[in-house]
C-alpha atoms as a printed R data frame, in Angstrom:
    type eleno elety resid chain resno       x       y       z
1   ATOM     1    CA   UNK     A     1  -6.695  14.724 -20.825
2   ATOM     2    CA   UNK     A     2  -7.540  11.289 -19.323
3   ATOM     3    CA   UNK     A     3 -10.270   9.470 -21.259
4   ATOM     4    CA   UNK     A     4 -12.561   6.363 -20.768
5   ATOM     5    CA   UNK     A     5 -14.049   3.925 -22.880
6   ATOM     6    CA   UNK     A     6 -16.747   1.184 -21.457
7   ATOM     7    CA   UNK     A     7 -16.606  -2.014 -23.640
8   ATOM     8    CA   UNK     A     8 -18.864  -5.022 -23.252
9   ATOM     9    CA   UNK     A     9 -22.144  -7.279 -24.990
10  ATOM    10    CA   UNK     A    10 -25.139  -4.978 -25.027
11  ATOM    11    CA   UNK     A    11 -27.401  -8.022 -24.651
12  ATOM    12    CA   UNK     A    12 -26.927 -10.389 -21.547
13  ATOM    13    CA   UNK     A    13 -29.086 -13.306 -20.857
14  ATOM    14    CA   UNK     A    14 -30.052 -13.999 -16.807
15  ATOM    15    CA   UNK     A    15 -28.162 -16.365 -15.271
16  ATOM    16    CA   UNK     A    16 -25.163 -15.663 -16.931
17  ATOM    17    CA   UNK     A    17 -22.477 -12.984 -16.353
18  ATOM    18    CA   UNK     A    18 -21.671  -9.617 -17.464
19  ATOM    19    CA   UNK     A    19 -18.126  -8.406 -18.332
20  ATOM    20    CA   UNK     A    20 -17.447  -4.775 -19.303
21  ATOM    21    CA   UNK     A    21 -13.768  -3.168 -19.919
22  ATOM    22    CA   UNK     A    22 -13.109   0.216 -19.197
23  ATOM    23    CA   UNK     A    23  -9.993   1.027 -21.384
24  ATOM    24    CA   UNK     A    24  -8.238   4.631 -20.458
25  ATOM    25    CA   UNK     A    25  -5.908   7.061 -22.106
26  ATOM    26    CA   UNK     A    26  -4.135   9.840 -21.398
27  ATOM    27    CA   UNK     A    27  -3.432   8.846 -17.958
28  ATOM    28    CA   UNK     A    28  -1.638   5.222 -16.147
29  ATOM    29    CA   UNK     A    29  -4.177   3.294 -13.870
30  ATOM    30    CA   UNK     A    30  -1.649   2.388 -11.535
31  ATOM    31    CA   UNK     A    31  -0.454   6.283 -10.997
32  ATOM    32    CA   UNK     A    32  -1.438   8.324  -7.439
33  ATOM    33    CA   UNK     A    33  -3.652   7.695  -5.348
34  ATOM    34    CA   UNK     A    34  -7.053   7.824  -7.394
35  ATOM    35    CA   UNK     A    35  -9.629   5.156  -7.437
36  ATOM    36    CA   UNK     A    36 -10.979   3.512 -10.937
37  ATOM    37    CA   UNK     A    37 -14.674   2.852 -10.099
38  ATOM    38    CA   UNK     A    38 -18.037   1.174 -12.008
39  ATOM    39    CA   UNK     A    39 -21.750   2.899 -11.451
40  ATOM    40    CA   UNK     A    40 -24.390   2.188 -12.989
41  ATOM    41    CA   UNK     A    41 -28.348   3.629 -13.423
42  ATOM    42    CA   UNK     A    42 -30.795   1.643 -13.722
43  ATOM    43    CA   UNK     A    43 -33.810   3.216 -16.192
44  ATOM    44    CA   UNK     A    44 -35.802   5.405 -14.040
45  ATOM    45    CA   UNK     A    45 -33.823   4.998 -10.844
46  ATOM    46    CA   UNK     A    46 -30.147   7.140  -9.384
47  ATOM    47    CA   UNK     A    47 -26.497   6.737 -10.018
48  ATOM    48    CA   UNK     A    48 -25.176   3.450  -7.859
49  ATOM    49    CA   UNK     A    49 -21.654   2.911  -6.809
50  ATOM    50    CA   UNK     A    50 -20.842  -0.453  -7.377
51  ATOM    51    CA   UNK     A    51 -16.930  -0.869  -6.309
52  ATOM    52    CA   UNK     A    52 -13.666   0.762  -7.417
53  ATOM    53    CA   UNK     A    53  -9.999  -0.776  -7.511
54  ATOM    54    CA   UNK     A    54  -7.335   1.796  -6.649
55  ATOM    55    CA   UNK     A    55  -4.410   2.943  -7.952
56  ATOM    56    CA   UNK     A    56  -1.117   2.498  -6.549
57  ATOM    57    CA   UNK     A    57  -1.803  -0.802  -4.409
58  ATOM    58    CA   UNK     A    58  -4.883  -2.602  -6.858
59  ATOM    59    CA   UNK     A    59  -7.176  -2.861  -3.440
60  ATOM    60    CA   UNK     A    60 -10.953  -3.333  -4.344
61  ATOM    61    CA   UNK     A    61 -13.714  -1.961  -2.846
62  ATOM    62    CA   UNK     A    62 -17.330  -2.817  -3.271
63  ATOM    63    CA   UNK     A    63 -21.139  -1.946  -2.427
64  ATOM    64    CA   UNK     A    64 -22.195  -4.056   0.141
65  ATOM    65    CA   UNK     A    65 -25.175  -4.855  -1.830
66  ATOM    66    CA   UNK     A    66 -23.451  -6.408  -4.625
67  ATOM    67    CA   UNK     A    67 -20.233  -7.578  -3.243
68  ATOM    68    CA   UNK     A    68 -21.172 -11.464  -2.884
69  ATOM    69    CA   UNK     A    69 -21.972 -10.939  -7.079
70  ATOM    70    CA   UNK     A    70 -19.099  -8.779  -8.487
71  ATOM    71    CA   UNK     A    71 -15.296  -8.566  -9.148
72  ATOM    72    CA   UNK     A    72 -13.589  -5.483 -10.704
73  ATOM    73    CA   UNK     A    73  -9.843  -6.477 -11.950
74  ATOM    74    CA   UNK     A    74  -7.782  -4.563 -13.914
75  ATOM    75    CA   UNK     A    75  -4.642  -5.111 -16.543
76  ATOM    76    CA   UNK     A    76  -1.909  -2.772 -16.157
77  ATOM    77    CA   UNK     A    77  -0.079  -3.682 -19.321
78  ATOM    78    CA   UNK     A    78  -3.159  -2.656 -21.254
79  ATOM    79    CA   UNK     A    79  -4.364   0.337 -18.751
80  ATOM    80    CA   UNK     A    80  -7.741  -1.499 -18.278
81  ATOM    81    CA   UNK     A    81  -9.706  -2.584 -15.476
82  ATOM    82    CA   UNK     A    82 -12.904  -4.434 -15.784
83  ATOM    83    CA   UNK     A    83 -16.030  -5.376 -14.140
84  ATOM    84    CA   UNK     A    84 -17.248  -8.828 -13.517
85  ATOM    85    CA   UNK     A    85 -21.259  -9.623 -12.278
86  ATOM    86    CA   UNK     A    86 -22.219 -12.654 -11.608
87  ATOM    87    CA   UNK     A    87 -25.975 -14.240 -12.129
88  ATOM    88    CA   UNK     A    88 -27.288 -11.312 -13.647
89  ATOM    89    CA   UNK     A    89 -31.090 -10.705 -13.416
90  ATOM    90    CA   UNK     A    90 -33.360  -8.102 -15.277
91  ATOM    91    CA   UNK     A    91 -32.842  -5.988 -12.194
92  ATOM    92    CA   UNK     A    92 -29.124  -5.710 -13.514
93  ATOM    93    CA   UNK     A    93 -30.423  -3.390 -16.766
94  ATOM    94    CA   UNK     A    94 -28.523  -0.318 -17.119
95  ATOM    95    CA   UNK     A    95 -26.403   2.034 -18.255
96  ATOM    96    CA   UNK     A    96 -22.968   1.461 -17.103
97  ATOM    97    CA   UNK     A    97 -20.274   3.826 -16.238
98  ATOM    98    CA   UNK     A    98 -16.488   3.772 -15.491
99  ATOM    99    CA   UNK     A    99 -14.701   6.754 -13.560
100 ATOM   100    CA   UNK     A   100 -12.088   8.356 -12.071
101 ATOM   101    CA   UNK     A   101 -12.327   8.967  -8.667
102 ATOM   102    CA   UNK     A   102 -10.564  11.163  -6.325
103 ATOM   103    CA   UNK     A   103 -11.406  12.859  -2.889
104 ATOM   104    CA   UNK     A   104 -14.835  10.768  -2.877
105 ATOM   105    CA   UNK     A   105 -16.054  11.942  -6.649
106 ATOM   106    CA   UNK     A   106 -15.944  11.352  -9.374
107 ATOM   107    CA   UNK     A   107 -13.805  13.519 -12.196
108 ATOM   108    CA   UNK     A   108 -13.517  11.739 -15.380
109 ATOM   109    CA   UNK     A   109 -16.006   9.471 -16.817
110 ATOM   110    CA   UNK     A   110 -16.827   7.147 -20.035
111 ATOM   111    CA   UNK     A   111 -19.570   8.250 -21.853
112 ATOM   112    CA   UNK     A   112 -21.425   4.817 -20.623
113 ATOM   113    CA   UNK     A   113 -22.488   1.286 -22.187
114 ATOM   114    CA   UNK     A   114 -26.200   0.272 -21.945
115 ATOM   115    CA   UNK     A   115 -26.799  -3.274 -20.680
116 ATOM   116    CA   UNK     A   116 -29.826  -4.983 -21.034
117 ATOM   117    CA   UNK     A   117 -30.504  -8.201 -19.211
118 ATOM   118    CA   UNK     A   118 -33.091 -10.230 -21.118
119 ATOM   119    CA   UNK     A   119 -33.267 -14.206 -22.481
């Protein structure tokens, strides 16, 4: 059973950037060919794809619309891979999500880290 866990500050002020960890279990981030991806949801708004780094080679992919503000990295000694944003603004509050993804969805997910963008 593969598992995820978001980790990160609850509380980020603007300007500054956000880092959140996705730690999993039960499964190597560096085996097949799945993809390890971030979304997010805004309150009152849908799911967003932000980027995903996959598997067997570490390629990244991002949303267009944040690509110029965000990084996603991983560790393969401690089967992590985390998520970087840049100059955060209150338009960056939300709950934030790491997943599995294979064949264009998503399978496994962590249960999801509120972040909350405020001075």
């Amino acid at each position: 059973q593969v598992r995820l866990q978001e980790s990160g500050p609850g509380v980020v002020k603007p300007s500054q950037t956000l880092s959140l960890t996705c730690t999993v279990s039960g499964g190597s981030i560096t085996w097949n060919y799945y993809f390890w991806s971030w979304l997010r949801q805004p309150p009152g708004q849908g799911l967003e794809w932000m980027g995903a780094i996959a598997a067997f080679d570490g390629t990244t992919y991002y949303s267009p619309s944040l690509e110029s503000r965000i990084s996603i990295s991983r560790d393969t000694s401690k089967n992590q891979f985390t998520l970087q944003v840049n100059s955060v603004t209150p338009e960056d509050t939300a709950v934030y999500y790491c997943a599995r993804t294979q064949n264009w969805s998503e399978d496994y997910w962590g249960q999801g880290t509120q972040v909350t963008v405020s001075s």
